mmCIF file of C-alpha atoms in Angstrom:
data_model
loop_
_atom_site.group_PDB
_atom_site.id
_atom_site.type_symbol
_atom_site.label_atom_id
_atom_site.label_comp_id
_atom_site.label_asym_id
_atom_site.label_seq_id
_atom_site.Cartn_x
_atom_site.Cartn_y
_atom_site.Cartn_z
ATOM 1 C CA MET D 288 -18.590 35.721 25.359
ATOM 2 C CA VAL D 289 -20.526 31.941 25.393
ATOM 3 C CA ARG D 290 -19.156 28.535 23.915
ATOM 4 C CA PRO D 291 -21.318 25.493 23.812
ATOM 5 C CA ALA D 292 -20.307 23.358 26.904
ATOM 6 C CA LEU D 293 -21.757 19.918 25.263
ATOM 7 C CA GLY D 294 -21.588 19.077 21.597
ATOM 8 C CA VAL D 295 -25.092 18.115 19.769
ATOM 9 C CA ALA D 296 -26.745 14.886 20.581
ATOM 10 C CA SER D 297 -28.236 13.216 17.626
ATOM 11 C CA LEU D 298 -27.967 16.408 15.474
ATOM 12 C CA ALA D 299 -30.972 15.423 13.952
ATOM 13 C CA LEU D 300 -42.674 27.172 17.503
ATOM 14 C CA THR D 301 -55.788 36.441 17.671
ATOM 15 C CA ALA D 302 -57.444 34.403 19.468
ATOM 16 C CA ARG D 303 -60.635 36.108 18.677
ATOM 17 C CA SER D 304 -62.170 35.911 22.335
ATOM 18 C CA ALA D 305 -61.332 34.697 25.625
ATOM 19 C CA ARG D 306 -62.878 31.464 25.183
ATOM 20 C CA ALA D 307 -60.737 30.662 21.960
ATOM 21 C CA ALA D 308 -57.732 31.691 23.922
ATOM 22 C CA SER D 309 -58.474 29.039 26.272
ATOM 23 C CA ASN D 310 -58.971 26.358 23.887
ATOM 24 C CA TYR D 311 -55.081 26.261 22.953
ATOM 25 C CA ASN D 312 -53.369 22.814 23.569
ATOM 26 C CA MET D 313 -49.692 22.943 23.601
ATOM 27 C CA VAL D 314 -48.489 20.238 20.628
ATOM 28 C CA ASP D 315 -44.560 21.042 20.665
ATOM 29 C CA VAL D 316 -41.904 21.950 22.729
ATOM 30 C CA PHE D 317 -38.465 22.332 21.252
ATOM 31 C CA ASP D 318 -35.214 22.635 23.965
ATOM 32 C CA ALA D 319 -32.263 21.309 24.298
ATOM 33 C CA THR D 320 -33.422 18.034 25.029
ATOM 34 C CA ASN D 321 -34.621 17.566 21.367
ATOM 35 C CA PHE D 322 -34.011 20.376 19.418
ATOM 36 C CA PHE D 323 -31.333 19.211 17.188
ATOM 37 C CA ASN D 324 -33.926 16.152 16.579
ATOM 38 C CA GLU D 325 -36.416 18.474 15.216
ATOM 39 C CA PHE D 326 -34.522 20.986 13.167
ATOM 40 C CA ASP D 327 -32.676 20.005 9.896
ATOM 41 C CA PHE D 328 -29.730 22.023 9.016
ATOM 42 C CA PHE D 329 -29.847 24.006 6.064
ATOM 43 C CA THR D 330 -26.699 23.741 3.579
ATOM 44 C CA GLN D 331 -27.519 24.999 0.245
ATOM 45 C CA PRO D 332 -26.308 28.824 -1.012
ATOM 46 C CA ASP D 333 -27.979 31.610 0.534
ATOM 47 C CA PRO D 334 -30.928 32.581 -1.315
ATOM 48 C CA THR D 335 -30.464 35.952 0.162
ATOM 49 C CA HIS D 336 -26.910 36.158 -1.511
ATOM 50 C CA GLY D 337 -25.620 36.615 1.514
ATOM 51 C CA PHE D 338 -21.386 36.384 2.393
ATOM 52 C CA VAL D 339 -22.062 33.272 4.474
ATOM 53 C CA GLN D 340 -21.550 29.316 4.260
ATOM 54 C CA TYR D 341 -24.318 27.645 5.477
ATOM 55 C CA VAL D 342 -22.405 24.394 7.551
ATOM 56 C CA ASP D 343 -23.945 20.688 8.194
ATOM 57 C CA ALA D 344 -24.821 19.446 11.589
ATOM 58 C CA ALA D 345 -21.419 17.422 11.451
ATOM 59 C CA THR D 346 -19.527 20.642 10.866
ATOM 60 C CA ALA D 347 -21.408 22.623 13.268
ATOM 61 C CA SER D 348 -20.725 19.970 15.988
ATOM 62 C CA ARG D 349 -17.071 19.792 15.126
ATOM 63 C CA ASP D 350 -16.421 23.473 14.782
ATOM 64 C CA GLY D 351 -18.768 24.602 17.609
ATOM 65 C CA LEU D 352 -21.102 26.461 15.799
ATOM 66 C CA ALA D 353 -24.087 24.658 17.363
ATOM 67 C CA GLY D 354 -24.350 22.802 20.958
ATOM 68 C CA PHE D 355 -26.159 23.537 24.162
ATOM 69 C CA THR D 356 -24.618 25.791 26.753
ATOM 70 C CA GLU D 357 -26.537 27.149 30.107
ATOM 71 C CA GLY D 358 -29.432 25.267 29.824
ATOM 72 C CA GLY D 359 -30.485 26.608 25.990
ATOM 73 C CA VAL D 360 -29.801 25.875 22.322
ATOM 74 C CA TYR D 361 -26.539 27.443 20.914
ATOM 75 C CA LEU D 362 -26.607 28.553 17.439
ATOM 76 C CA GLY D 363 -23.546 30.629 16.167
ATOM 77 C CA VAL D 364 -21.063 31.552 13.509
ATOM 78 C CA ASP D 365 -17.219 31.215 13.221
ATOM 79 C CA TYR D 366 -15.505 34.371 14.905
ATOM 80 C CA THR D 367 -11.869 32.466 14.219
ATOM 81 C CA ASN D 368 -10.878 32.874 11.002
ATOM 82 C CA THR D 369 -10.760 35.296 8.147
ATOM 83 C CA THR D 370 -12.420 34.483 4.903
ATOM 84 C CA THR D 371 -12.975 35.456 1.646
ATOM 85 C CA THR D 372 -15.838 33.122 0.572
ATOM 86 C CA GLY D 373 -18.326 33.905 3.666
ATOM 87 C CA ARG D 374 -18.374 33.372 7.140
ATOM 88 C CA PRO D 375 -19.212 30.016 8.272
ATOM 89 C CA SER D 376 -22.538 30.033 10.273
ATOM 90 C CA VAL D 377 -25.993 27.863 11.083
ATOM 91 C CA ARG D 378 -29.251 27.963 9.651
ATOM 92 C CA VAL D 379 -31.962 25.386 10.852
ATOM 93 C CA THR D 380 -35.493 24.657 9.839
ATOM 94 C CA SER D 381 -37.810 22.923 12.001
ATOM 95 C CA LYS D 382 -39.408 19.471 10.412
ATOM 96 C CA LYS D 383 -42.784 20.021 11.442
ATOM 97 C CA ALA D 384 -44.677 22.655 10.089
ATOM 98 C CA TYR D 385 -47.559 24.541 10.956
ATOM 99 C CA THR D 386 -51.260 26.493 10.363
ATOM 100 C CA LYS D 387 -52.428 28.893 12.828
ATOM 101 C CA GLY D 388 -51.127 28.848 16.472
ATOM 102 C CA LEU D 389 -49.309 30.541 19.410
ATOM 103 C CA PHE D 390 -45.704 30.556 19.009
ATOM 104 C CA ILE D 391 -43.894 31.589 22.212
ATOM 105 C CA ALA D 392 -40.255 31.922 21.821
ATOM 106 C CA ASP D 393 -37.917 32.216 25.348
ATOM 107 C CA ILE D 394 -34.566 33.590 23.714
ATOM 108 C CA ALA D 395 -31.966 34.459 26.200
ATOM 109 C CA HIS D 396 -29.537 36.275 23.663
ATOM 110 C CA MET D 397 -29.470 36.944 20.013
ATOM 111 C CA PRO D 398 -26.694 37.599 17.165
ATOM 112 C CA ALA D 399 -25.075 41.456 17.992
ATOM 113 C CA GLY D 400 -21.586 42.501 17.720
ATOM 114 C CA SER D 401 -18.999 41.659 20.210
ATOM 115 C CA ALA D 402 -18.771 44.479 23.535
ATOM 116 C CA GLY D 403 -17.416 47.657 22.039
ATOM 117 C CA SER D 404 -18.168 46.693 18.364
ATOM 118 C CA SER D 405 -20.741 47.237 16.094
ATOM 119 C CA SER D 406 -23.400 44.792 14.433
ATOM 120 C CA CYS D 407 -22.491 46.036 11.171
ATOM 121 C CA GLY D 408 -22.667 43.193 8.601
ATOM 122 C CA LEU D 409 -24.914 41.061 10.660
ATOM 123 C CA TRP D 410 -28.418 39.999 9.178
ATOM 124 C CA PRO D 411 -29.984 37.345 11.922
ATOM 125 C CA ALA D 412 -33.732 36.531 11.813
ATOM 126 C CA PHE D 413 -36.253 34.051 13.791
ATOM 127 C CA TRP D 414 -39.093 33.610 10.874
ATOM 128 C CA MET D 415 -41.431 31.008 9.865
ATOM 129 C CA PHE D 416 -42.427 29.970 6.209
ATOM 130 C CA GLY D 417 -44.514 28.002 4.050
ATOM 131 C CA PRO D 418 -43.912 25.985 0.514
ATOM 132 C CA ASN D 419 -43.831 27.180 -3.008
ATOM 133 C CA TRP D 420 -42.889 30.993 -1.284
ATOM 134 C CA PRO D 421 -44.621 33.440 -1.338
ATOM 135 C CA THR D 422 -48.041 31.471 -1.829
ATOM 136 C CA SER D 423 -47.746 30.056 1.659
ATOM 137 C CA GLY D 424 -46.431 33.594 3.019
ATOM 138 C CA GLU D 425 -43.664 33.961 5.327
ATOM 139 C CA ILE D 426 -43.820 35.465 8.939
ATOM 140 C CA ASP D 427 -40.567 37.533 10.137
ATOM 141 C CA ILE D 428 -41.050 37.699 14.114
ATOM 142 C CA ILE D 429 -37.242 38.878 14.741
ATOM 143 C CA GLU D 430 -35.044 40.406 11.852
ATOM 144 C CA GLY D 431 -32.721 43.624 11.485
ATOM 145 C CA VAL D 432 -29.501 44.474 10.048
ATOM 146 C CA ASN D 433 -26.184 46.187 10.797
ATOM 147 C CA SER D 434 -26.713 49.378 13.256
ATOM 148 C CA GLN D 435 -30.309 48.893 13.595
ATOM 149 C CA THR D 436 -31.412 48.694 17.167
ATOM 150 C CA ALA D 437 -35.170 48.129 17.085
ATOM 151 C CA ASN D 438 -36.990 45.047 15.871
ATOM 152 C CA SER D 439 -38.854 45.085 12.524
ATOM 153 C CA VAL D 440 -41.821 42.395 11.516
ATOM 154 C CA THR D 441 -42.754 41.535 8.533
ATOM 155 C CA LEU D 442 -45.330 39.230 6.117
ATOM 156 C CA HIS D 443 -44.296 38.172 2.571
ATOM 157 C CA THR D 444 -47.141 36.885 0.726
ATOM 158 C CA ALA D 445 -48.139 36.377 -2.944
ATOM 159 C CA ALA D 446 -50.486 38.825 -4.984
ATOM 160 C CA GLY D 447 -53.692 40.606 -3.082
ATOM 161 C CA CYS D 448 -52.706 41.114 0.523
ATOM 162 C CA SER D 449 -52.579 44.418 2.046
ATOM 163 C CA VAL D 450 -52.893 45.179 6.003
ATOM 164 C CA SER D 451 -53.207 47.967 8.635
ATOM 165 C CA ASN D 452 -51.306 47.684 11.940
ATOM 166 C CA ALA D 453 -54.439 49.191 13.816
ATOM 167 C CA GLY D 454 -53.853 47.883 17.492
ATOM 168 C CA SER D 455 -50.385 47.941 17.574
ATOM 169 C CA LEU D 456 -48.387 49.903 19.918
ATOM 170 C CA ALA D 457 -48.427 53.440 18.815
ATOM 171 C CA SER D 458 -44.805 53.812 18.575
ATOM 172 C CA THR D 459 -44.884 50.980 15.819
ATOM 173 C CA LYS D 460 -44.703 52.590 12.283
ATOM 174 C CA LEU D 461 -46.246 50.639 9.140
ATOM 175 C CA LEU D 462 -43.456 50.844 6.493
ATOM 176 C CA SER D 463 -45.912 49.562 3.658
ATOM 177 C CA ALA D 464 -49.697 47.756 3.617
ATOM 178 C CA ASP D 465 -48.629 45.902 0.723
ATOM 179 C CA CYS D 466 -47.181 42.368 1.802
ATOM 180 C CA GLN D 467 -46.331 41.072 -1.850
ATOM 181 C CA GLY D 468 -43.330 39.599 -2.626
ATOM 182 C CA ASN D 469 -39.774 40.522 -1.447
ATOM 183 C CA GLU D 470 -40.273 44.147 -0.066
ATOM 184 C CA GLY D 471 -43.499 42.719 2.102
ATOM 185 C CA CYS D 472 -45.311 44.808 4.509
ATOM 186 C CA THR D 473 -42.784 45.674 7.486
ATOM 187 C CA GLN D 474 -43.278 47.146 10.843
ATOM 188 C CA ASP D 475 -40.408 49.126 12.622
ATOM 189 C CA THR D 476 -40.942 49.255 16.344
ATOM 190 C CA ARG D 477 -39.660 51.801 18.136
ATOM 191 C CA ALA D 478 -40.886 51.141 21.793
ATOM 192 C CA SER D 479 -37.863 50.414 23.465
ATOM 193 C CA ASP D 480 -34.156 49.447 23.181
ATOM 194 C CA ASN D 481 -34.324 45.946 24.072
ATOM 195 C CA ASN D 482 -36.179 44.261 21.800
ATOM 196 C CA TYR D 483 -33.450 43.609 19.228
ATOM 197 C CA GLY D 484 -29.628 42.994 18.914
ATOM 198 C CA PRO D 485 -27.220 44.851 21.750
ATOM 199 C CA GLY D 486 -30.166 45.933 23.959
ATOM 200 C CA PHE D 487 -31.940 42.507 23.893
ATOM 201 C CA ASN D 488 -28.571 40.842 24.883
ATOM 202 C CA ALA D 489 -28.026 43.322 27.656
ATOM 203 C CA ALA D 490 -31.312 42.938 29.415
ATOM 204 C CA GLY D 491 -30.916 39.224 29.345
ATOM 205 C CA GLY D 492 -33.434 38.597 26.428
ATOM 206 C CA GLY D 493 -36.834 37.977 26.710
ATOM 207 C CA VAL D 494 -39.695 36.237 25.054
ATOM 208 C CA TYR D 495 -41.238 36.631 22.054
ATOM 209 C CA ALA D 496 -44.669 35.669 21.202
ATOM 210 C CA LEU D 497 -46.643 35.377 17.633
ATOM 211 C CA GLU D 498 -50.630 34.507 17.584
ATOM 212 C CA TRP D 499 -51.492 33.364 13.812
ATOM 213 C CA THR D 500 -55.249 33.323 13.629
ATOM 214 C CA ASP D 501 -57.948 33.287 10.456
ATOM 215 C CA ALA D 502 -58.357 36.830 11.566
ATOM 216 C CA ALA D 503 -55.277 38.779 12.126
ATOM 217 C CA ILE D 504 -51.401 38.027 13.030
ATOM 218 C CA LYS D 505 -50.043 39.692 15.876
ATOM 219 C CA VAL D 506 -46.619 39.704 17.557
ATOM 220 C CA TRP D 507 -45.586 40.580 21.538
ATOM 221 C CA PHE D 508 -42.459 41.328 23.242
ATOM 222 C CA PHE D 509 -41.850 40.656 26.762
ATOM 223 C CA PRO D 510 -38.317 41.880 28.181
ATOM 224 C CA ARG D 511 -36.792 39.508 30.602
ATOM 225 C CA GLY D 512 -37.935 40.034 34.219
ATOM 226 C CA THR D 513 -41.140 41.537 33.508
ATOM 227 C CA ASP D 514 -44.467 39.777 34.943
ATOM 228 C CA ILE D 515 -45.613 38.306 31.738
ATOM 229 C CA ALA D 516 -42.238 36.971 30.532
ATOM 230 C CA THR D 517 -41.860 35.352 33.562
ATOM 231 C CA GLN D 518 -44.687 33.508 33.253
ATOM 232 C CA LEU D 519 -44.411 32.689 30.046
ATOM 233 C CA SER D 520 -40.991 31.169 30.795
ATOM 234 C CA SER D 521 -42.461 28.830 33.369
ATOM 235 C CA SER D 522 -45.872 28.400 31.669
ATOM 236 C CA SER D 523 -44.644 24.765 30.621
ATOM 237 C CA SER D 524 -42.954 22.389 32.831
ATOM 238 C CA SER D 525 -42.636 19.901 29.938
ATOM 239 C CA SER D 526 -39.332 19.589 28.048
ATOM 240 C CA SER D 527 -40.695 17.167 25.541
ATOM 241 C CA SER D 528 -42.072 17.529 22.202
ATOM 242 C CA SER D 529 -44.988 15.518 23.153
ATOM 243 C CA PRO D 530 -46.380 16.887 25.982
ATOM 244 C CA SER D 531 -48.278 15.228 28.896
ATOM 245 C CA PRO D 532 -52.414 16.218 28.781
ATOM 246 C CA GLU D 533 -51.573 17.637 32.574
ATOM 247 C CA THR D 534 -48.531 20.103 31.185
ATOM 248 C CA SER D 535 -51.031 20.940 28.188
ATOM 249 C CA THR D 536 -53.387 22.570 30.135
ATOM 250 C CA LYS D 537 -51.264 24.989 31.599
ATOM 251 C CA THR D 538 -51.602 27.254 28.086
ATOM 252 C CA PRO D 539 -50.958 30.973 28.142
ATOM 253 C CA ASP D 540 -53.921 33.511 27.318
ATOM 254 C CA PRO D 541 -53.150 36.078 24.612
ATOM 255 C CA THR D 542 -55.975 37.917 25.377
ATOM 256 C CA THR D 543 -53.941 38.724 28.733
ATOM 257 C CA PHE D 544 -51.015 39.913 26.673
ATOM 258 C CA GLY D 545 -51.731 43.683 26.408
ATOM 259 C CA THR D 546 -50.851 46.014 23.308
ATOM 260 C CA PRO D 547 -49.307 44.068 21.108
ATOM 261 C CA LEU D 548 -45.900 45.005 19.559
ATOM 262 C CA ALA D 549 -47.249 44.654 16.077
ATOM 263 C CA VAL D 550 -50.620 43.847 14.321
ATOM 264 C CA PHE D 551 -51.501 42.542 10.712
ATOM 265 C CA ALA D 552 -55.035 42.527 10.071
ATOM 266 C CA GLY D 553 -57.491 44.424 7.633
ATOM 267 C CA SER D 554 -60.446 43.377 5.163
ATOM 268 C CA ASN D 555 -58.135 43.378 2.207
ATOM 269 C CA CYS D 556 -55.813 40.606 3.183
ATOM 270 C CA SER D 557 -57.404 36.628 3.487
ATOM 271 C CA ILE D 558 -54.821 35.218 6.281
ATOM 272 C CA ASP D 559 -56.168 31.747 5.380
ATOM 273 C CA GLN D 560 -55.419 31.963 1.974
ATOM 274 C CA HIS D 561 -51.963 33.642 2.240
ATOM 275 C CA PHE D 562 -50.735 31.820 5.142
ATOM 276 C CA ALA D 563 -50.448 28.187 5.718
ATOM 277 C CA ASP D 564 -47.831 24.926 6.612
ATOM 278 C CA HIS D 565 -44.870 27.027 8.221
ATOM 279 C CA SER D 566 -41.800 25.759 9.113
ATOM 280 C CA LEU D 567 -39.798 27.520 11.774
ATOM 281 C CA VAL D 568 -36.242 29.013 11.093
ATOM 282 C CA PHE D 569 -33.392 30.379 13.069
ATOM 283 C CA ASP D 570 -30.202 32.233 11.148
ATOM 284 C CA THR D 571 -27.599 34.113 11.054
ATOM 285 C CA THR D 572 -26.185 35.175 7.492
ATOM 286 C CA PHE D 573 -24.062 38.416 6.543
ATOM 287 C CA CYS D 574 -24.274 41.149 3.824
ATOM 288 C CA GLY D 575 -26.353 40.115 1.208
ATOM 289 C CA ASP D 576 -29.679 41.828 -0.060
ATOM 290 C CA TRP D 577 -30.443 43.587 3.063
ATOM 291 C CA ALA D 578 -27.363 43.973 4.878
ATOM 292 C CA GLY D 579 -24.959 44.489 2.241
ATOM 293 C CA LYS D 580 -26.875 46.748 -0.262
ATOM 294 C CA THR D 581 -27.667 49.157 2.836
ATOM 295 C CA TRP D 582 -24.178 49.421 3.945
ATOM 296 C CA ALA D 583 -23.040 52.460 2.566
ATOM 297 C CA SER D 584 -26.145 54.425 3.740
ATOM 298 C CA ASP D 585 -25.712 53.368 7.618
ATOM 299 C CA ALA D 586 -22.608 55.638 8.233
ATOM 300 C CA ALA D 587 -21.828 53.636 11.107
ATOM 301 C CA CYS D 588 -20.847 51.082 8.913
ATOM 302 C CA ALA D 589 -19.664 52.559 6.020
ATOM 303 C CA ALA D 590 -16.906 54.380 8.082
ATOM 304 C CA LEU D 591 -15.916 50.810 8.916
ATOM 305 C CA ALA D 592 -14.872 49.460 5.689
ATOM 306 C CA ASP D 593 -15.587 49.963 1.656
ATOM 307 C CA THR D 594 -17.854 47.180 1.703
ATOM 308 C CA CYS D 595 -19.880 44.698 3.723
ATOM 309 C CA GLU D 596 -18.092 41.750 2.832
ATOM 310 C CA ALA D 597 -14.534 43.462 3.244
ATOM 311 C CA TYR D 598 -15.348 43.924 7.041
ATOM 312 C CA VAL D 599 -17.142 40.543 7.802
ATOM 313 C CA GLY D 600 -14.216 38.764 6.122
ATOM 314 C CA ALA D 601 -11.631 40.685 7.819
ATOM 315 C CA ASN D 602 -12.844 41.244 11.135
ATOM 316 C CA PRO D 603 -13.751 37.550 12.739
ATOM 317 C CA ALA D 604 -13.371 38.728 16.397
ATOM 318 C CA VAL D 605 -16.378 41.193 16.333
ATOM 319 C CA PHE D 606 -18.932 38.369 15.355
ATOM 320 C CA SER D 607 -18.213 36.475 18.954
ATOM 321 C CA GLU D 608 -21.465 37.805 20.513
ATOM 322 C CA ALA D 609 -22.965 36.649 17.115
ATOM 323 C CA TYR D 610 -25.526 33.889 18.555
ATOM 324 C CA TRP D 611 -28.426 32.415 19.247
ATOM 325 C CA LEU D 612 -29.333 31.335 22.774
ATOM 326 C CA VAL D 613 -32.449 29.627 22.904
ATOM 327 C CA ASN D 614 -34.104 28.633 26.191
ATOM 328 C CA ASP D 615 -37.037 27.077 24.284
ATOM 329 C CA VAL D 616 -39.939 27.160 21.805
ATOM 330 C CA ARG D 617 -43.477 26.103 22.346
ATOM 331 C CA VAL D 618 -45.945 25.776 19.987
ATOM 332 C CA TYR D 619 -50.064 26.028 20.885
ATOM 333 C CA GLN D 620 -53.026 25.248 18.696
ATOM 334 C CA THR D 621 -56.878 25.124 19.159
ATOM 335 C CA ALA D 622 -58.600 21.945 17.870
ATOM 336 C CA GLY D 623 -59.107 23.736 14.382
ATOM 337 C CA SER D 624 -55.898 24.476 13.463
ATOM 338 C CA GLY D 625 -53.332 22.621 11.282
ATOM 339 C CA SER D 626 -51.181 20.293 12.837
ATOM 340 C CA GLY D 627 -47.321 20.420 12.568
ATOM 341 C CA SER D 628 -47.032 16.448 13.281
ATOM 342 C CA GLY D 629 -44.569 14.915 10.411
ATOM 343 C CA ALA D 630 -45.291 17.849 8.224
ATOM 344 C CA SER D 631 -42.796 19.432 6.106
ATOM 345 C CA GLY D 632 -42.522 23.148 5.283
ATOM 346 C CA GLY D 633 -40.240 23.044 2.208
ATOM 347 C CA GLY D 634 -40.710 25.696 -0.516
ATOM 348 C CA GLY D 635 -39.330 27.067 -3.740
ATOM 349 C CA GLY D 636 -36.990 30.030 -3.258
ATOM 350 C CA GLY D 637 -38.123 33.350 -4.383
ATOM 351 C CA GLU D 638 -35.329 35.952 -5.762
ATOM 352 C CA SER D 639 -34.767 38.620 -3.364
ATOM 353 C CA LYS D 640 -34.613 42.377 -4.526
ATOM 354 C CA LYS D 641 -33.865 45.068 -2.066
ATOM 355 C CA ARG D 642 -34.192 43.651 1.102
ATOM 356 C CA GLY D 643 -33.604 40.266 0.128
ATOM 357 C CA ARG D 644 -36.514 38.233 1.607
ATOM 358 C CA ARG D 645 -36.177 34.268 1.738
ATOM 359 C CA GLY D 646 -38.877 31.989 0.298
ATOM 360 C CA ALA D 647 -35.865 29.616 0.630
ATOM 361 C CA ARG D 648 -35.675 26.117 -0.156
ATOM 362 C CA ARG D 649 -35.239 23.629 2.743
ATOM 363 C CA SER D 650 -32.354 21.057 2.843
ATOM 364 C CA GLY D 651 -32.084 17.970 4.515
ATOM 365 C CA GLY D 652 -29.908 17.703 8.235
ATOM 366 C CA GLY D 653 -26.985 15.194 8.617
ATOM 367 C CA ALA D 654 -26.675 13.604 12.444
ATOM 368 C CA VAL D 655 -23.589 12.452 14.486
ATOM 369 C CA GLU D 656 -23.071 11.619 17.588
ATOM 370 C CA GLY D 657 -22.974 13.677 20.665
ATOM 371 C CA ARG D 658 -19.365 15.163 21.738
ATOM 372 C CA ARG D 659 -17.824 17.447 24.090
ATOM 373 C CA TRP D 660 -16.583 20.623 22.152
ATOM 374 C CA GLN D 661 -12.671 20.824 21.566
ATOM 375 C CA GLY D 662 -10.931 23.883 22.954
#
């Protein structure tokens, strides 16, 4: 179990050819030096109807739900108190928004059940979305619920986008080709037990890479300790959101990444038409329109309580490992990509259906002076 060691200071992420890949330049780095200056805290009701209370920056700092530990950014949940109104948690949204690029996230830990417990009730996600959801699209890079053991990667768009997953790992299954609306087009990954949840954490996490071009959206996962994960983890020596020209030349080359975990492409979806101005999001919610609605059909979870909300509310200790520990997120773009500088990825909220997708409204974040965590 990890607790943040230091408080949040001023709580305020297919190249078509090798040539295209070599033209990437690093435009932003988010890490322990600047993360809470670059992300806002979302405090509105959960658009996916989760059993959650998203807290503001001051509350997150006071209660130890956000901060720094082991050199990374900690984003956690309350695991001490019972609740009948929703478990306190953190959701943060980048102030900058991006159109296309290469996004590298080095993550040491993601939300999961504590040792000896399942991840029942949890719905964590690392994702990105644009204004006026789903018009500008949504990309769910890491997502899952309950006793799920492998990552789900999903796109959500307005009508008129259907994809194939040609070029994905053979073990990855495309569940639906139509990316429209709340359901979206989901790819279930089955290649390993270490790209999501307890398996991810037991292996020390790893590196997720997303490449978004006008031709395709591709996602890779590299487990901790693999050659590419090591290269990507050390590919930037800069910890500033304004990287120097010297460090900007040390760019990853997606043409060397191997077969993607998931590929979304095809002539029946214009990437440029359906995806633009995306902000990055980390969140952990509970139950709601996916984890809650599938509770009864998950035998492992249904055996624990009659409802997801009853289990989550009465068992705080099982969520001691329900936290993100992010080493850094780096954003690379080519000269023709949309810059994220000063942009905002706010958008109207789409109502959830079966799986309760987001399209959530953004909120402003508070700011408090840094402090040491108590307790």
